[in-house]
């Protein structure tokens, strides 16, 4: 979900962004697709999960950290999108 948020949702919500070269886009798409396939395949086909792994403190701590990071990332994206005034396309350093 976080990857979709960063790659798709943020991209469509940003106003007057700068263009990205098509070749760079294709390379990033290929890398992310292959990387996602390898990680998904590893987690679903080759990893062995003991019974009760969802209740393990390491899993709960890791999931809580991931959820917190995702919330911070989405909130930060919201702040960055709203720094620009209508018609602006440059980057700003927030003050205050």
Short mmCIF file of N, CA and C in Angstrom, two decimals:
data_model
loop_
_atom_site.label_atom_id
_atom_site.label_comp_id
_atom_site.label_asym_id
_atom_site.label_seq_id
_atom_site.Cartn_x
_atom_site.Cartn_y
_atom_site.Cartn_z
N UNK A 1 0.83 -1.20 0.00
CA UNK A 1 0.00 0.00 0.00
C UNK A 1 0.87 1.26 0.00
N UNK A 2 1.94 1.23 0.78
CA UNK A 2 2.80 2.42 0.86
C UNK A 2 3.43 2.72 -0.49
N UNK A 3 3.85 1.69 -1.20
CA UNK A 3 4.46 1.89 -2.52
C UNK A 3 3.43 2.51 -3.47
N UNK A 4 2.21 2.01 -3.43
CA UNK A 4 1.17 2.59 -4.30
C UNK A 4 0.90 4.04 -3.91
N UNK A 5 0.93 4.32 -2.62
CA UNK A 5 0.70 5.69 -2.16
C UNK A 5 1.78 6.61 -2.70
N UNK A 6 3.04 6.20 -2.61
CA UNK A 6 4.15 7.05 -3.06
C UNK A 6 4.19 7.15 -4.59
N UNK A 7 3.99 6.03 -5.26
CA UNK A 7 4.17 6.02 -6.71
C UNK A 7 2.97 6.54 -7.48
N UNK A 8 1.78 6.23 -7.03
CA UNK A 8 0.60 6.59 -7.80
C UNK A 8 -0.20 7.74 -7.20
N UNK A 9 -0.61 7.60 -5.97
CA UNK A 9 -1.49 8.59 -5.35
C UNK A 9 -0.79 9.94 -5.26
N UNK A 10 0.44 9.97 -4.73
CA UNK A 10 1.17 11.24 -4.60
C UNK A 10 1.39 11.88 -5.97
N UNK A 11 1.71 11.06 -6.97
CA UNK A 11 1.98 11.59 -8.31
C UNK A 11 0.76 12.26 -8.92
N UNK A 12 -0.42 11.70 -8.69
CA UNK A 12 -1.62 12.28 -9.27
C UNK A 12 -2.13 13.47 -8.47
N UNK A 13 -1.80 13.56 -7.19
CA UNK A 13 -2.27 14.65 -6.37
C UNK A 13 -1.38 15.90 -6.46
N UNK A 14 -0.14 15.73 -6.87
CA UNK A 14 0.78 16.87 -6.92
C UNK A 14 0.36 17.81 -8.06
N UNK A 15 0.46 19.09 -7.80
CA UNK A 15 0.09 20.09 -8.80
C UNK A 15 1.33 20.59 -9.52
N UNK A 16 1.25 20.68 -10.83
CA UNK A 16 2.30 21.28 -11.66
C UNK A 16 3.68 20.71 -11.35
N UNK A 17 3.79 19.40 -11.31
CA UNK A 17 5.09 18.77 -11.08
C UNK A 17 5.99 18.89 -12.29
N UNK A 18 7.24 18.61 -12.11
CA UNK A 18 8.20 18.69 -13.21
C UNK A 18 8.14 17.36 -13.98
N UNK A 19 8.34 17.40 -15.29
CA UNK A 19 8.26 16.19 -16.10
C UNK A 19 9.43 15.25 -15.82
N UNK A 20 9.16 13.95 -15.93
CA UNK A 20 10.18 12.93 -15.74
C UNK A 20 10.49 12.32 -17.10
N UNK A 21 11.77 12.15 -17.44
CA UNK A 21 12.10 11.51 -18.72
C UNK A 21 11.51 10.10 -18.80
N UNK A 22 10.99 9.74 -19.98
CA UNK A 22 10.32 8.46 -20.16
C UNK A 22 11.25 7.29 -19.87
N UNK A 23 12.51 7.37 -20.27
CA UNK A 23 13.46 6.27 -20.05
C UNK A 23 13.67 6.01 -18.55
N UNK A 24 13.77 7.07 -17.77
CA UNK A 24 13.92 6.94 -16.31
C UNK A 24 12.67 6.29 -15.73
N UNK A 25 11.50 6.70 -16.21
CA UNK A 25 10.24 6.10 -15.76
C UNK A 25 10.22 4.60 -16.03
N UNK A 26 10.61 4.20 -17.25
CA UNK A 26 10.60 2.77 -17.61
C UNK A 26 11.58 1.99 -16.76
N UNK A 27 12.78 2.53 -16.54
CA UNK A 27 13.76 1.83 -15.70
C UNK A 27 13.25 1.66 -14.27
N UNK A 28 12.64 2.70 -13.71
CA UNK A 28 12.10 2.62 -12.36
C UNK A 28 10.96 1.61 -12.30
N UNK A 29 10.10 1.61 -13.31
CA UNK A 29 8.99 0.67 -13.35
C UNK A 29 9.48 -0.77 -13.42
N UNK A 30 10.47 -1.03 -14.26
CA UNK A 30 11.03 -2.39 -14.37
C UNK A 30 11.67 -2.83 -13.06
N UNK A 31 12.45 -1.95 -12.45
CA UNK A 31 13.10 -2.29 -11.19
C UNK A 31 12.06 -2.61 -10.12
N UNK A 32 11.07 -1.73 -9.97
CA UNK A 32 10.06 -1.93 -8.91
C UNK A 32 9.23 -3.18 -9.16
N UNK A 33 8.90 -3.45 -10.41
CA UNK A 33 8.13 -4.65 -10.74
C UNK A 33 8.92 -5.91 -10.41
N UNK A 34 10.17 -5.96 -10.84
CA UNK A 34 10.99 -7.15 -10.58
C UNK A 34 11.28 -7.31 -9.09
N UNK A 35 11.59 -6.21 -8.42
CA UNK A 35 11.86 -6.26 -6.98
C UNK A 35 10.62 -6.73 -6.22
N UNK A 36 9.46 -6.21 -6.57
CA UNK A 36 8.21 -6.63 -5.92
C UNK A 36 7.91 -8.10 -6.16
N UNK A 37 8.16 -8.57 -7.38
CA UNK A 37 7.96 -9.99 -7.68
C UNK A 37 8.88 -10.86 -6.83
N UNK A 38 10.16 -10.51 -6.78
CA UNK A 38 11.11 -11.33 -6.01
C UNK A 38 10.75 -11.36 -4.53
N UNK A 39 10.41 -10.22 -3.95
CA UNK A 39 10.07 -10.20 -2.54
C UNK A 39 8.76 -10.94 -2.27
N UNK A 40 7.75 -10.72 -3.11
CA UNK A 40 6.49 -11.42 -2.94
C UNK A 40 6.64 -12.92 -3.09
N UNK A 41 7.40 -13.34 -4.08
CA UNK A 41 7.65 -14.77 -4.30
C UNK A 41 8.38 -15.39 -3.10
N UNK A 42 9.35 -14.67 -2.58
CA UNK A 42 10.11 -15.16 -1.42
C UNK A 42 9.20 -15.31 -0.20
N UNK A 43 8.36 -14.31 0.05
CA UNK A 43 7.50 -14.35 1.23
C UNK A 43 6.38 -15.36 1.13
N UNK A 44 5.91 -15.65 -0.08
CA UNK A 44 4.78 -16.57 -0.22
C UNK A 44 5.18 -18.00 -0.53
N UNK A 45 6.34 -18.20 -1.13
CA UNK A 45 6.71 -19.55 -1.56
C UNK A 45 7.83 -20.19 -0.74
N UNK A 46 8.76 -19.41 -0.26
CA UNK A 46 9.96 -19.98 0.35
C UNK A 46 10.08 -19.75 1.85
N UNK A 47 9.43 -18.77 2.38
CA UNK A 47 9.54 -18.48 3.82
C UNK A 47 8.72 -19.48 4.62
N UNK A 48 9.22 -19.85 5.77
CA UNK A 48 8.52 -20.75 6.68
C UNK A 48 8.09 -19.95 7.90
N UNK A 49 6.81 -19.96 8.18
CA UNK A 49 6.27 -19.21 9.31
C UNK A 49 5.82 -20.18 10.39
N UNK A 50 6.32 -20.01 11.63
CA UNK A 50 5.86 -20.87 12.72
C UNK A 50 4.43 -20.50 13.12
N UNK A 51 3.75 -21.43 13.75
CA UNK A 51 2.39 -21.12 14.21
C UNK A 51 2.47 -20.02 15.28
N UNK A 52 1.54 -19.11 15.24
CA UNK A 52 1.52 -18.02 16.20
C UNK A 52 2.44 -16.87 15.87
N UNK A 53 2.94 -16.80 14.63
CA UNK A 53 3.89 -15.74 14.28
C UNK A 53 3.25 -14.36 14.28
N UNK A 54 1.93 -14.31 14.12
CA UNK A 54 1.25 -13.01 14.16
C UNK A 54 1.21 -12.43 15.57
N UNK A 55 1.37 -13.26 16.58
CA UNK A 55 1.34 -12.80 17.98
C UNK A 55 2.74 -12.57 18.54
N UNK A 56 3.76 -12.82 17.74
CA UNK A 56 5.14 -12.66 18.18
C UNK A 56 5.45 -11.18 18.40
N UNK A 57 6.13 -10.83 19.51
CA UNK A 57 6.45 -9.42 19.78
C UNK A 57 7.27 -8.76 18.67
N UNK A 58 8.15 -9.51 18.02
CA UNK A 58 8.94 -8.93 16.92
C UNK A 58 8.04 -8.52 15.77
N UNK A 59 7.06 -9.37 15.43
CA UNK A 59 6.14 -9.03 14.35
C UNK A 59 5.29 -7.83 14.72
N UNK A 60 4.76 -7.81 15.93
CA UNK A 60 3.90 -6.71 16.37
C UNK A 60 4.69 -5.40 16.39
N UNK A 61 5.92 -5.43 16.88
CA UNK A 61 6.77 -4.23 16.90
C UNK A 61 7.07 -3.76 15.48
N UNK A 62 7.43 -4.68 14.61
CA UNK A 62 7.74 -4.32 13.22
C UNK A 62 6.53 -3.77 12.49
N UNK A 63 5.37 -4.38 12.68
CA UNK A 63 4.16 -3.91 12.02
C UNK A 63 3.76 -2.54 12.54
N UNK A 64 3.90 -2.33 13.84
CA UNK A 64 3.59 -1.02 14.42
C UNK A 64 4.53 0.05 13.87
N UNK A 65 5.81 -0.27 13.75
CA UNK A 65 6.77 0.66 13.16
C UNK A 65 6.45 0.97 11.71
N UNK A 66 6.08 -0.06 10.94
CA UNK A 66 5.72 0.14 9.54
C UNK A 66 4.48 1.03 9.43
N UNK A 67 3.47 0.77 10.25
CA UNK A 67 2.24 1.55 10.22
C UNK A 67 2.49 3.01 10.61
N UNK A 68 3.32 3.22 11.62
CA UNK A 68 3.67 4.57 12.03
C UNK A 68 4.42 5.31 10.92
N UNK A 69 5.37 4.63 10.30
CA UNK A 69 6.13 5.23 9.19
C UNK A 69 5.24 5.58 8.02
N UNK A 70 4.28 4.72 7.70
CA UNK A 70 3.38 5.00 6.60
C UNK A 70 2.52 6.23 6.91
N UNK A 71 2.02 6.32 8.14
CA UNK A 71 1.20 7.48 8.53
C UNK A 71 2.02 8.77 8.46
N UNK A 72 3.26 8.74 8.93
CA UNK A 72 4.14 9.92 8.86
C UNK A 72 4.40 10.30 7.41
N UNK A 73 4.64 9.30 6.56
CA UNK A 73 4.92 9.55 5.16
C UNK A 73 3.73 10.18 4.45
N UNK A 74 2.54 9.67 4.68
CA UNK A 74 1.34 10.22 4.05
C UNK A 74 1.10 11.64 4.53
N UNK A 75 1.29 11.88 5.82
CA UNK A 75 1.12 13.23 6.37
C UNK A 75 2.15 14.19 5.80
N UNK A 76 3.39 13.75 5.68
CA UNK A 76 4.45 14.60 5.12
C UNK A 76 4.17 14.93 3.65
N UNK A 77 3.68 13.95 2.89
CA UNK A 77 3.31 14.21 1.50
C UNK A 77 2.21 15.26 1.42
N UNK A 78 1.25 15.19 2.32
CA UNK A 78 0.16 16.17 2.35
C UNK A 78 0.72 17.58 2.60
N UNK A 79 1.65 17.69 3.53
CA UNK A 79 2.26 18.98 3.83
C UNK A 79 3.03 19.50 2.61
N UNK A 80 3.82 18.64 1.97
CA UNK A 80 4.60 19.05 0.81
C UNK A 80 3.72 19.50 -0.35
N UNK A 81 2.62 18.77 -0.58
CA UNK A 81 1.72 19.15 -1.67
C UNK A 81 1.11 20.53 -1.44
N UNK A 82 0.85 20.86 -0.18
CA UNK A 82 0.19 22.12 0.13
C UNK A 82 1.14 23.30 0.30
N UNK A 83 2.45 23.09 0.13
CA UNK A 83 3.40 24.20 0.20
C UNK A 83 3.32 25.09 -1.03
N UNK A 84 2.95 24.51 -2.16
CA UNK A 84 2.88 25.26 -3.41
C UNK A 84 1.56 26.02 -3.50
N UNK A 85 1.66 27.22 -3.99
CA UNK A 85 0.46 27.99 -4.28
C UNK A 85 0.02 27.63 -5.69
N UNK A 86 -1.22 27.87 -6.04
CA UNK A 86 -1.69 27.53 -7.40
C UNK A 86 -0.81 28.18 -8.47
N UNK A 87 -0.39 27.38 -9.43
CA UNK A 87 0.45 27.87 -10.52
C UNK A 87 1.94 27.73 -10.29
N UNK A 88 2.38 27.46 -9.07
CA UNK A 88 3.81 27.30 -8.79
C UNK A 88 4.25 25.87 -9.11
N UNK A 89 5.50 25.73 -9.53
CA UNK A 89 6.03 24.40 -9.83
C UNK A 89 7.37 24.16 -9.17
N UNK A 90 7.95 25.14 -8.50
CA UNK A 90 9.25 24.99 -7.87
C UNK A 90 9.15 24.38 -6.49
N UNK A 91 10.31 24.09 -5.92
CA UNK A 91 10.38 23.54 -4.57
C UNK A 91 10.64 24.65 -3.57
N UNK A 92 10.16 24.47 -2.37
CA UNK A 92 10.34 25.45 -1.32
C UNK A 92 10.90 24.78 -0.08
N UNK A 93 11.62 25.55 0.71
CA UNK A 93 12.05 25.10 2.03
C UNK A 93 11.07 25.69 3.03
N UNK A 94 10.37 24.84 3.78
CA UNK A 94 9.39 25.36 4.72
C UNK A 94 10.04 26.20 5.80
N UNK A 95 9.37 27.27 6.20
CA UNK A 95 9.86 28.13 7.28
C UNK A 95 8.75 28.29 8.29
N UNK A 96 9.13 28.30 9.56
CA UNK A 96 8.15 28.52 10.61
C UNK A 96 7.57 27.27 11.18
#
